[in-house]
CSV table of C-alpha atoms and ligand atoms in Angstrom, one decimal:
chain,number,residue,atom,x,y,z
A,1,MET,CA,-13.6,7.6,-16.9
A,2,LYS,CA,-11.1,4.9,-17.8
A,3,LEU,CA,-8.4,4.1,-15.2
A,4,LEU,CA,-5.1,2.3,-15.6
A,5,VAL,CA,-4.3,0.9,-12.1
A,6,THR,CA,-0.8,-0.4,-11.8
A,7,GLY,CA,-0.2,-3.0,-9.0
A,8,GLY,CA,-4.0,-3.7,-8.7
A,9,ALA,CA,-3.4,-7.3,-7.6
A,10,GLY,CA,-1.6,-6.1,-4.5
A,11,PHE,CA,-3.0,-5.2,-1.2
A,12,ILE,CA,-4.0,-1.6,-1.5
A,13,GLY,CA,-4.4,-1.8,-5.3
A,14,SER,CA,-7.0,-4.6,-5.0
A,15,ASN,CA,-8.9,-2.8,-2.3
A,16,PHE,CA,-8.9,0.3,-4.5
A,17,ILE,CA,-10.3,-1.5,-7.5
A,18,LEU,CA,-13.1,-3.0,-5.4
A,19,TYR,CA,-13.8,0.4,-3.8
A,20,TRP,CA,-13.8,2.1,-7.2
A,21,LEU,CA,-16.0,-0.4,-9.1
A,22,SER,CA,-18.6,-0.4,-6.3
A,23,LYS,CA,-18.7,3.5,-6.1
A,24,TYR,CA,-18.4,4.3,-9.8
A,25,PRO,CA,-19.8,1.1,-11.6
A,26,GLN,CA,-19.9,3.0,-14.9
A,27,ASP,CA,-16.1,3.6,-14.9
A,28,LYS,CA,-13.7,1.2,-16.6
A,29,ILE,CA,-10.5,-0.2,-14.9
A,30,VAL,CA,-7.5,-1.9,-16.5
A,31,ASN,CA,-5.5,-3.6,-13.8
A,32,PHE,CA,-1.9,-3.8,-15.0
A,33,ASP,CA,0.2,-6.0,-12.7
A,34,LYS,CA,3.3,-8.2,-13.1
A,35,LEU,CA,2.0,-10.7,-10.5
A,36,THR,CA,5.2,-10.8,-8.4
A,37,TYR,CA,5.0,-12.8,-5.2
A,38,ALA,CA,2.8,-9.9,-3.8
A,39,GLY,CA,0.2,-10.0,-6.6
A,40,ASN,CA,-2.9,-12.1,-5.9
A,41,LEU,CA,-5.8,-12.2,-8.4
A,42,GLU,CA,-7.9,-14.1,-5.9
A,43,ASN,CA,-8.4,-10.7,-4.2
A,44,LEU,CA,-10.4,-9.6,-7.3
A,45,LYS,CA,-12.5,-12.7,-7.8
A,46,SER,CA,-15.7,-10.7,-7.2
A,47,VAL,CA,-15.1,-8.4,-10.1
A,48,GLU,CA,-13.3,-10.6,-12.6
A,49,LYS,CA,-16.4,-11.1,-14.8
A,50,ASN,CA,-17.4,-7.5,-14.6
A,51,PRO,CA,-17.3,-6.2,-18.2
A,52,ASN,CA,-15.8,-2.8,-16.9
A,53,TYR,CA,-12.8,-4.6,-15.4
A,54,GLU,CA,-9.9,-6.0,-17.4
A,55,PHE,CA,-6.6,-7.6,-16.1
A,56,VAL,CA,-3.3,-7.4,-18.0
A,57,GLN,CA,-0.3,-9.2,-16.8
A,58,GLY,CA,2.9,-7.2,-17.4
A,59,ASP,CA,5.8,-5.3,-16.1
A,60,ILE,CA,5.6,-1.5,-15.8
A,61,CYS,CA,9.3,-1.5,-17.0
A,62,ASN,CA,8.1,-2.7,-20.4
A,63,HIS,CA,7.9,0.5,-22.5
A,64,GLU,CA,5.9,-0.9,-25.3
A,65,LEU,CA,3.2,-2.5,-23.2
A,66,THR,CA,3.0,0.5,-20.8
A,67,ASN,CA,2.6,2.9,-23.7
A,68,GLN,CA,0.0,0.7,-25.4
A,69,LEU,CA,-2.1,0.5,-22.2
A,70,THR,CA,-1.8,4.2,-21.4
A,71,ASN,CA,-2.9,5.1,-24.9
A,72,SER,CA,-6.6,4.5,-24.2
A,73,VAL,CA,-7.0,5.7,-20.6
A,74,ASP,CA,-7.8,9.0,-18.8
A,75,ILE,CA,-5.7,8.5,-15.7
A,76,ILE,CA,-3.0,6.3,-14.3
A,77,ILE,CA,-3.2,5.4,-10.6
A,78,HIS,CA,0.3,4.1,-9.8
A,79,PHE,CA,0.4,1.6,-7.0
A,80,ALA,CA,2.8,-1.0,-8.5
A,81,ALA,CA,6.0,-1.3,-6.3
A,82,GLU,CA,8.1,-3.5,-4.3
A,83,SER,CA,6.7,-2.6,-1.0
A,84,HIS,CA,8.3,-4.6,1.8
A,85,VAL,CA,11.2,-3.0,3.7
A,86,ASP,CA,12.8,-6.3,4.9
A,87,ARG,CA,13.0,-7.6,1.4
A,88,SER,CA,14.7,-4.3,0.3
A,89,ILE,CA,17.3,-4.9,2.9
A,90,MET,CA,18.0,-8.4,1.7
A,91,ASP,CA,17.9,-7.5,-2.1
A,92,PRO,CA,17.5,-3.9,-3.2
A,93,ALA,CA,17.7,-4.6,-6.9
A,94,PRO,CA,14.0,-5.2,-7.7
A,95,PHE,CA,13.2,-2.1,-5.7
A,96,ILE,CA,15.5,0.1,-7.8
A,97,LYS,CA,14.1,-1.5,-11.0
A,98,THR,CA,10.4,-1.4,-10.3
A,99,ASN,CA,10.1,1.6,-8.0
A,100,ILE,CA,12.4,3.9,-9.9
A,101,GLU,CA,12.8,2.7,-13.4
A,102,GLY,CA,9.1,1.4,-13.6
A,103,THR,CA,7.8,4.8,-12.5
A,104,TYR,CA,10.0,6.6,-15.1
A,105,VAL,CA,8.6,4.3,-17.9
A,106,LEU,CA,5.0,5.1,-16.7
A,107,LEU,CA,5.8,8.8,-16.6
A,108,GLU,CA,7.1,8.7,-20.2
A,109,ALA,CA,4.0,6.9,-21.3
A,110,ALA,CA,1.7,9.3,-19.4
A,111,LEU,CA,3.6,12.3,-21.2
A,112,LYS,CA,3.4,10.8,-24.6
A,113,ASN,CA,-0.3,10.0,-24.3
A,114,LYS,CA,-1.2,13.2,-22.2
A,115,VAL,CA,-2.6,11.3,-19.3
A,116,ARG,CA,-3.1,12.4,-15.8
A,117,PHE,CA,-0.8,10.6,-13.3
A,118,HIS,CA,-1.6,9.9,-9.6
A,119,HIS,CA,1.5,8.5,-7.7
A,120,VAL,CA,0.8,6.5,-4.6
A,121,SER,CA,3.7,6.9,-2.2
A,122,THR,CA,4.6,6.5,1.4
A,123,ASP,CA,5.5,8.4,4.6
A,124,GLU,CA,8.7,6.5,4.9
A,125,VAL,CA,10.3,8.9,2.5
A,126,PHE,CA,10.5,11.4,5.4
A,127,GLY,CA,12.7,9.2,7.6
A,128,ALA,CA,12.0,8.9,11.3
A,129,LEU,CA,10.6,10.9,14.2
A,130,GLU,CA,11.7,10.8,17.8
A,131,LEU,CA,9.9,8.6,20.2
A,132,ASN,CA,7.6,10.6,22.7
A,133,SER,CA,7.9,13.8,20.6
A,134,LYS,CA,4.7,15.6,19.4
A,135,GLU,CA,6.3,16.1,16.0
A,136,LYS,CA,4.6,15.0,12.8
A,137,PHE,CA,5.6,14.8,9.1
A,138,ASN,CA,4.1,17.7,7.4
A,139,ASP,CA,4.1,19.5,3.9
A,140,THR,CA,7.5,21.0,4.5
A,141,THR,CA,9.3,18.0,6.1
A,142,PRO,CA,12.4,17.3,4.0
A,143,TYR,CA,13.1,13.8,2.5
A,144,ASN,CA,15.4,11.6,4.6
A,145,PRO,CA,14.8,7.9,3.6
A,146,HIS,CA,16.7,5.2,5.4
A,147,SER,CA,16.0,1.8,3.7
A,148,PRO,CA,16.5,0.9,0.1
A,149,TYR,CA,12.7,0.7,-0.2
A,150,SER,CA,12.0,4.2,1.1
A,151,ALA,CA,15.0,5.6,-0.9
A,152,SER,CA,13.5,4.1,-4.0
A,153,LYS,CA,10.0,5.5,-3.3
A,154,ALA,CA,11.7,8.9,-2.6
A,155,SER,CA,13.4,8.7,-5.9
A,156,SER,CA,10.1,7.9,-7.6
A,157,ASP,CA,8.5,11.0,-5.9
A,158,HIS,CA,11.2,13.3,-7.2
A,159,LEU,CA,10.8,11.9,-10.7
A,160,VAL,CA,7.0,12.4,-10.6
A,161,ARG,CA,7.4,16.0,-9.4
A,162,SER,CA,10.1,16.7,-12.0
A,163,TYR,CA,7.7,15.7,-14.8
A,164,PHE,CA,5.3,18.4,-13.5
A,165,ASP,CA,8.0,21.1,-13.1
A,166,THR,CA,9.7,20.2,-16.4
A,167,TYR,CA,7.0,19.0,-18.8
A,168,ASP,CA,3.7,20.2,-17.1
A,169,LEU,CA,2.5,16.6,-16.8
A,170,PRO,CA,-0.7,16.8,-14.7
A,171,ILE,CA,0.5,14.8,-11.6
A,172,THR,CA,-0.7,14.4,-7.9
A,173,ILE,CA,1.1,12.5,-5.2
A,174,SER,CA,-0.2,11.0,-1.9
A,175,ASN,CA,2.3,10.0,0.8
A,176,CYS,CA,0.4,7.7,3.2
A,177,SER,CA,1.2,6.0,6.5
A,178,ASN,CA,0.9,2.2,7.3
A,179,ASN,CA,-2.3,0.7,6.0
A,180,PHE,CA,-4.0,-2.4,7.4
A,181,GLY,CA,-7.1,-4.4,6.3
A,182,SER,CA,-8.2,-7.4,4.4
A,183,TYR,CA,-6.0,-8.9,1.6
A,184,GLN,CA,-2.7,-7.6,3.1
A,185,PHE,CA,0.1,-10.0,2.4
A,186,PRO,CA,1.0,-12.0,5.6
A,187,GLU,CA,4.6,-10.7,5.6
A,188,LYS,CA,3.5,-7.4,7.1
A,189,LEU,CA,3.2,-6.9,10.9
A,190,ILE,CA,-0.6,-7.1,11.5
A,191,PRO,CA,-1.5,-10.0,9.2
A,192,LEU,CA,1.7,-11.8,10.1
A,193,ALA,CA,0.7,-11.7,13.8
A,194,ILE,CA,-2.9,-12.7,13.2
A,195,THR,CA,-2.0,-15.7,11.0
A,196,ASN,CA,0.9,-16.9,13.1
A,197,ILE,CA,-1.4,-16.8,16.2
A,198,VAL,CA,-4.0,-18.9,14.2
A,199,GLU,CA,-1.2,-21.4,13.4
A,200,GLY,CA,0.2,-21.4,17.0
A,201,LYS,CA,3.4,-19.9,15.9
A,202,LYS,CA,5.5,-17.2,17.6
A,203,ILE,CA,5.2,-13.5,16.6
A,204,PRO,CA,8.6,-12.0,15.8
A,205,VAL,CA,9.0,-8.6,17.4
A,206,TYR,CA,11.9,-6.5,16.1
A,207,GLY,CA,14.2,-5.0,18.6
A,208,ASP,CA,12.5,-3.5,21.8
A,209,GLY,CA,9.1,-3.5,20.0
A,210,LEU,CA,8.7,0.3,20.9
A,211,TYR,CA,8.4,1.4,17.3
A,212,VAL,CA,5.5,3.5,16.3
A,213,ARG,CA,3.5,3.6,13.0
A,214,ASP,CA,0.5,5.8,12.1
A,215,TRP,CA,-2.0,3.1,11.2
A,216,LEU,CA,-4.8,3.7,8.7
A,217,TYR,CA,-7.6,1.4,7.6
A,218,VAL,CA,-7.1,0.7,3.9
A,219,ASP,CA,-10.6,2.1,2.9
A,220,ASP,CA,-9.7,5.4,4.2
A,221,HIS,CA,-6.6,5.5,2.0
A,222,CYS,CA,-8.7,4.5,-1.1
A,223,ARG,CA,-11.1,7.4,-0.2
A,224,ALA,CA,-8.2,9.9,0.0
A,225,ILE,CA,-7.0,8.9,-3.4
A,226,ASP,CA,-10.5,9.2,-4.8
A,227,LEU,CA,-10.8,12.8,-3.5
A,228,ILE,CA,-7.3,13.7,-4.8
A,229,ILE,CA,-8.1,12.4,-8.2
A,230,GLN,CA,-11.5,14.2,-8.3
A,231,LYS,CA,-10.6,17.5,-6.6
A,232,GLY,CA,-6.9,17.7,-5.8
A,233,GLN,CA,-4.7,20.4,-7.1
A,234,ILE,CA,-2.5,19.4,-10.0
A,235,GLY,CA,1.2,19.3,-9.1
A,236,LYS,CA,0.5,18.9,-5.4
A,237,THR,CA,1.5,16.3,-2.8
A,238,TYR,CA,-1.0,15.3,0.0
A,239,LEU,CA,-0.1,13.6,3.2
A,240,VAL,CA,-2.5,11.0,4.5
A,241,GLY,CA,-2.4,9.4,7.9
A,242,GLY,CA,-4.4,7.8,10.7
A,243,LEU,CA,-5.9,8.6,14.1
A,244,THR,CA,-3.9,6.4,16.4
A,245,GLU,CA,-2.1,8.2,19.4
A,246,ASP,CA,1.4,6.7,19.2
A,247,ILE,CA,0.6,3.0,19.5
A,248,SER,CA,3.8,0.8,19.6
A,249,ASN,CA,4.2,-2.4,17.8
A,250,ILE,CA,4.3,-4.5,21.0
A,251,GLU,CA,1.0,-2.8,22.2
A,252,ILE,CA,-0.6,-3.7,18.9
A,253,ILE,CA,0.6,-7.3,19.2
A,254,LYS,CA,-0.8,-7.5,22.8
A,255,LYS,CA,-4.1,-6.1,21.6
A,256,ILE,CA,-4.4,-8.8,18.9
A,257,LEU,CA,-3.5,-11.5,21.3
A,258,LYS,CA,-6.2,-10.3,23.7
A,259,ILE,CA,-8.8,-10.0,21.0
A,260,MET,CA,-7.9,-13.6,19.9
A,261,ASP,CA,-7.9,-14.8,23.5
A,262,LYS,CA,-4.3,-16.0,23.3
A,263,ASN,CA,-1.4,-15.9,25.7
A,264,GLU,CA,1.5,-13.4,25.6
A,265,ASN,CA,4.0,-16.2,25.6
A,266,LEU,CA,3.6,-16.3,21.8
A,267,ILE,CA,5.6,-13.0,21.7
A,268,GLU,CA,9.2,-13.5,20.6
A,269,TYR,CA,11.7,-10.6,20.7
A,270,VAL,CA,14.1,-11.0,17.7
A,271,LYS,CA,17.1,-9.1,16.2
A,272,ASP,CA,16.1,-5.6,15.1
A,273,ARG,CA,15.7,-4.5,11.5
A,274,PRO,CA,18.8,-2.6,10.4
A,275,GLY,CA,18.1,1.2,9.9
A,276,HIS,CA,14.7,0.7,11.7
A,277,ASP,CA,12.7,4.0,11.7
A,278,ARG,CA,11.6,4.7,15.3
A,279,ARG,CA,8.4,6.6,14.8
A,280,TYR,CA,6.1,7.9,12.0
A,281,ALA,CA,3.2,10.3,12.4
A,282,ILE,CA,1.5,12.3,9.8
A,283,ASP,CA,-0.1,15.8,9.9
A,284,TRP,CA,-3.0,15.4,7.5
A,285,SER,CA,-4.5,18.9,8.1
A,286,THR,CA,-3.9,20.0,4.4
A,287,ILE,CA,-6.1,17.3,2.8
A,288,ASN,CA,-8.6,17.8,5.6
A,289,LYS,CA,-8.8,21.6,4.9
A,290,GLU,CA,-8.7,21.3,1.1
A,291,LEU,CA,-10.6,18.2,0.3
A,292,GLY,CA,-12.5,17.5,3.5
A,293,TRP,CA,-10.8,14.2,4.1
A,294,LYS,CA,-10.3,12.6,7.5
A,295,PRO,CA,-10.0,9.0,8.6
A,296,GLU,CA,-13.5,7.4,9.2
A,297,HIS,CA,-12.4,4.1,10.6
A,298,ASN,CA,-11.0,3.9,14.1
A,299,PHE,CA,-8.1,1.6,14.8
A,300,ASP,CA,-9.7,-0.6,17.5
A,301,ASP,CA,-12.9,-1.5,15.7
A,302,TYR,CA,-11.2,-2.1,12.4
A,303,LEU,CA,-8.4,-4.1,13.9
A,304,LYS,CA,-11.1,-6.4,15.3
A,305,MET,CA,-12.8,-6.5,11.8
A,306,THR,CA,-9.4,-7.3,10.2
A,307,ILE,CA,-8.7,-10.1,12.7
A,308,ASP,CA,-12.2,-11.4,12.0
A,309,TRP,CA,-11.5,-11.4,8.2
A,310,TYR,CA,-8.3,-13.3,8.6
A,311,VAL,CA,-9.9,-15.9,10.9
A,312,LYS,CA,-12.8,-16.4,8.5
A,313,ASN,CA,-10.7,-16.3,5.3
A,314,GLN,CA,-8.0,-18.9,6.3
A,315,ASP,CA,-8.1,-20.4,2.8
A,316,TRP,CA,-7.0,-17.1,1.3
A,317,TRP,CA,-3.8,-16.8,3.4
A,318,LYS,CA,-3.1,-20.5,3.6
A,319,ARG,CA,-3.0,-20.6,-0.2
A,320,ILE,CA,-0.4,-17.8,0.1
A,321,LYS,CA,1.6,-19.6,2.6
A,322,THR,CA,1.7,-22.8,0.5
A,323,GLY,CA,2.2,-20.9,-2.9
A,324,GLU,CA,-1.0,-22.2,-4.3
A,325,TYR,CA,-2.3,-18.7,-5.0
A,326,GLN,CA,0.3,-18.2,-7.7
A,327,LYS,CA,-1.5,-20.9,-9.8
A,328,TYR,CA,-4.8,-18.9,-10.0
A,329,TYR,CA,-3.8,-16.7,-12.9
A,330,GLU,CA,-2.8,-19.8,-15.0
A,331,LYS,CA,-6.2,-21.5,-14.1
A,332,GLN,CA,-8.6,-18.6,-14.6
A,333,TYR,CA,-6.9,-16.6,-17.4
A,334,LYS,CA,-5.0,-19.1,-19.6
B,401,NAD,P1,1.9,-4.8,-2.4
B,401,NAD,O1,3.3,-5.3,-2.3
B,401,NAD,O2,0.8,-5.6,-1.7
B,401,NAD,O3,1.5,-4.9,-4.0
B,401,NAD,C1,2.3,-4.4,-5.0
B,401,NAD,C2,1.7,-4.9,-6.4
B,401,NAD,O4,2.5,-4.3,-7.4
B,401,NAD,C3,1.7,-6.4,-6.5
B,401,NAD,O5,0.4,-6.8,-7.1
B,401,NAD,C4,2.8,-6.7,-7.5
B,401,NAD,O6,2.6,-7.9,-8.3
B,401,NAD,C5,2.8,-5.4,-8.3
B,401,NAD,N1,4.1,-5.2,-9.0
B,401,NAD,C6,5.3,-5.2,-8.4
B,401,NAD,N2,6.3,-4.9,-9.4
B,401,NAD,C7,5.6,-4.7,-10.5
B,401,NAD,C8,6.0,-4.4,-11.8
B,401,NAD,N3,7.4,-4.2,-12.1
B,401,NAD,N4,5.1,-4.2,-12.8
B,401,NAD,C9,3.8,-4.3,-12.5
B,401,NAD,N5,3.3,-4.7,-11.3
B,401,NAD,C10,4.2,-4.9,-10.3
B,401,NAD,O7,1.9,-3.3,-2.1
B,401,NAD,P2,0.8,-2.4,-1.3
B,401,NAD,O8,1.1,-2.6,0.2
B,401,NAD,O9,-0.5,-2.7,-1.8
B,401,NAD,O10,1.4,-1.0,-1.7
B,401,NAD,C11,0.9,-0.4,-2.9
B,401,NAD,C12,1.5,1.0,-3.1
B,401,NAD,O11,1.2,1.8,-2.0
B,401,NAD,C13,3.1,0.9,-3.1
B,401,NAD,O12,3.5,1.9,-4.1
B,401,NAD,C14,3.5,1.3,-1.7
B,401,NAD,O13,4.7,1.9,-1.7
B,401,NAD,C15,2.4,2.3,-1.3
B,401,NAD,N6,2.1,2.4,0.1
B,401,NAD,C16,1.9,1.3,0.9
B,401,NAD,C17,1.6,1.4,2.2
B,401,NAD,C18,1.2,0.2,3.1
B,401,NAD,O14,1.1,0.3,4.3
B,401,NAD,N7,1.1,-1.0,2.4
B,401,NAD,C19,1.4,2.7,2.8
B,401,NAD,C20,1.7,3.8,2.0
B,401,NAD,C21,2.0,3.7,0.6
B,402,DAU,O1,4.6,3.6,6.4
B,402,DAU,C1,4.1,3.1,5.2
B,402,DAU,C2,4.9,1.8,5.0
B,402,DAU,O2,4.3,0.9,5.8
B,402,DAU,C3,4.6,1.4,3.5
B,402,DAU,O3,5.4,2.3,2.7
B,402,DAU,C4,5.3,0.0,3.3
B,402,DAU,O4,5.0,-0.5,2.0
B,402,DAU,C5,4.7,-1.0,4.3
B,402,DAU,O5,5.3,-2.3,4.2
B,402,DAU,C6,4.8,-0.5,5.7
B,402,DAU,O6,6.2,-0.5,6.1
B,402,DAU,P1,6.6,-1.0,7.6
B,402,DAU,O7,8.0,-1.4,7.5
B,402,DAU,O8,6.3,0.0,8.6
B,402,DAU,O9,5.7,-2.2,7.8
B,402,DAU,P2,5.9,-3.7,8.4
B,402,DAU,O10,4.5,-4.3,8.5
B,402,DAU,O11,6.9,-4.4,7.7
B,402,DAU,O12,6.4,-3.3,9.9
B,402,DAU,C7,5.7,-2.6,10.7
B,402,DAU,C8,6.4,-2.4,12.0
B,402,DAU,O13,6.5,-3.7,12.7
B,402,DAU,C9,7.9,-2.0,11.9
B,402,DAU,O14,8.2,-1.2,13.0
B,402,DAU,C10,8.7,-3.3,11.9
B,402,DAU,C11,7.9,-4.1,12.9
B,402,DAU,N1,7.8,-5.6,12.6
B,402,DAU,C12,7.5,-6.0,11.3
B,402,DAU,C13,7.5,-7.4,11.1
B,402,DAU,C14,7.2,-7.9,9.7
B,402,DAU,C15,8.1,-6.5,13.6
B,402,DAU,O15,8.4,-6.1,14.8
B,402,DAU,N2,8.1,-7.8,13.3
B,402,DAU,C16,7.8,-8.3,12.1
B,402,DAU,O16,7.9,-9.6,11.9
């Protein structure tokens, strides 16, 4: 099988490529990525000489390039997106462009070349749940996004589904909760907290810190996508989530501080994120019943592993904080 992976230089995309090439070494992967601030080819150093791996720098909004790359593949796995909520609040424009228009351009290319399309999406499209309720997002939860990021992802989901309903394009969608693990850009809560602690900096906690996310180790997400690609029902959306029992941001930060043996005086409460969703929780029983998927990595052990990874790989994130990582493509590929 030959896969076109969009956004493969980002956090989940690069973990997915590493996962896939180690599990299916005979398959070919084309990694199609614009290398925005979030793209980092250093994540893929271990496979860059693999003859079954190819990197193409480009924008998914470019019709000609997208069409040309789609022409020779069996499936598109679409990760490419602007992914950070805070950035979408400061400047929605690139979110509208990449997440909506870029997905449309890819769908057109998939249709023209008769290529299967898997769309990687988020639980944020469903809005927010009440704190202390037992409610979870499920297959019938209506869309109710609150940030420009989640609204742009919701739009992309609707577009993907419309290409199935209208043109019979073979699509699947996964809506997953918050991922954590290695190679996550240190603007997101967990890597930001770990790297700030190493640097002796404060950890900014938005609002009262009592916000809840449904954390999932990134390998579990990759395995869910794998199962959906192999056995998922065409036209269907699968919800993917974690095992944590309503753990708040502040509890996570305290856990990280404890594991790293640091004092809680590094916690700094700051102004809240506008439109901040209170709680996410996912009912993943459908993918469990249909495809046998469930999370295999528990939060506490894999949080420790993740902390360990960031402590041992300080070069990786320090090059991000200085901007050095953006020179890697020039050095290795040009
Ligand atoms: P990320 O920000 O780490 O990576 C995004 C990648 O997309 C980067 O490599 C970037 O260079 C690339 N990209 C951006 N715009 C592009 C464009 N116009 N053309 C080509 N490439 C472009 O994101 P992530 O956290 O790895 O998320 C990947 C996908 O998974 C996104 O679609 C996101 O919505 C979804 N998702 C993320 C999470 C999470 O917790 N991180 C959870 C559920 C779903
Ligand atoms: O739910 C899936 C989503 O998870 C993905 O679709 C997004 O791409 C991904 O970025 C993530 O979104 P969140 O907004 O939930 O992740 P973030 O790491 O930005 O924030 C997690 C929680 O921590 C959230 O309640 C906001 C809070 N937070 C975040 C940062 C960066 C803080 O309190 N302080 C911070 O400095």
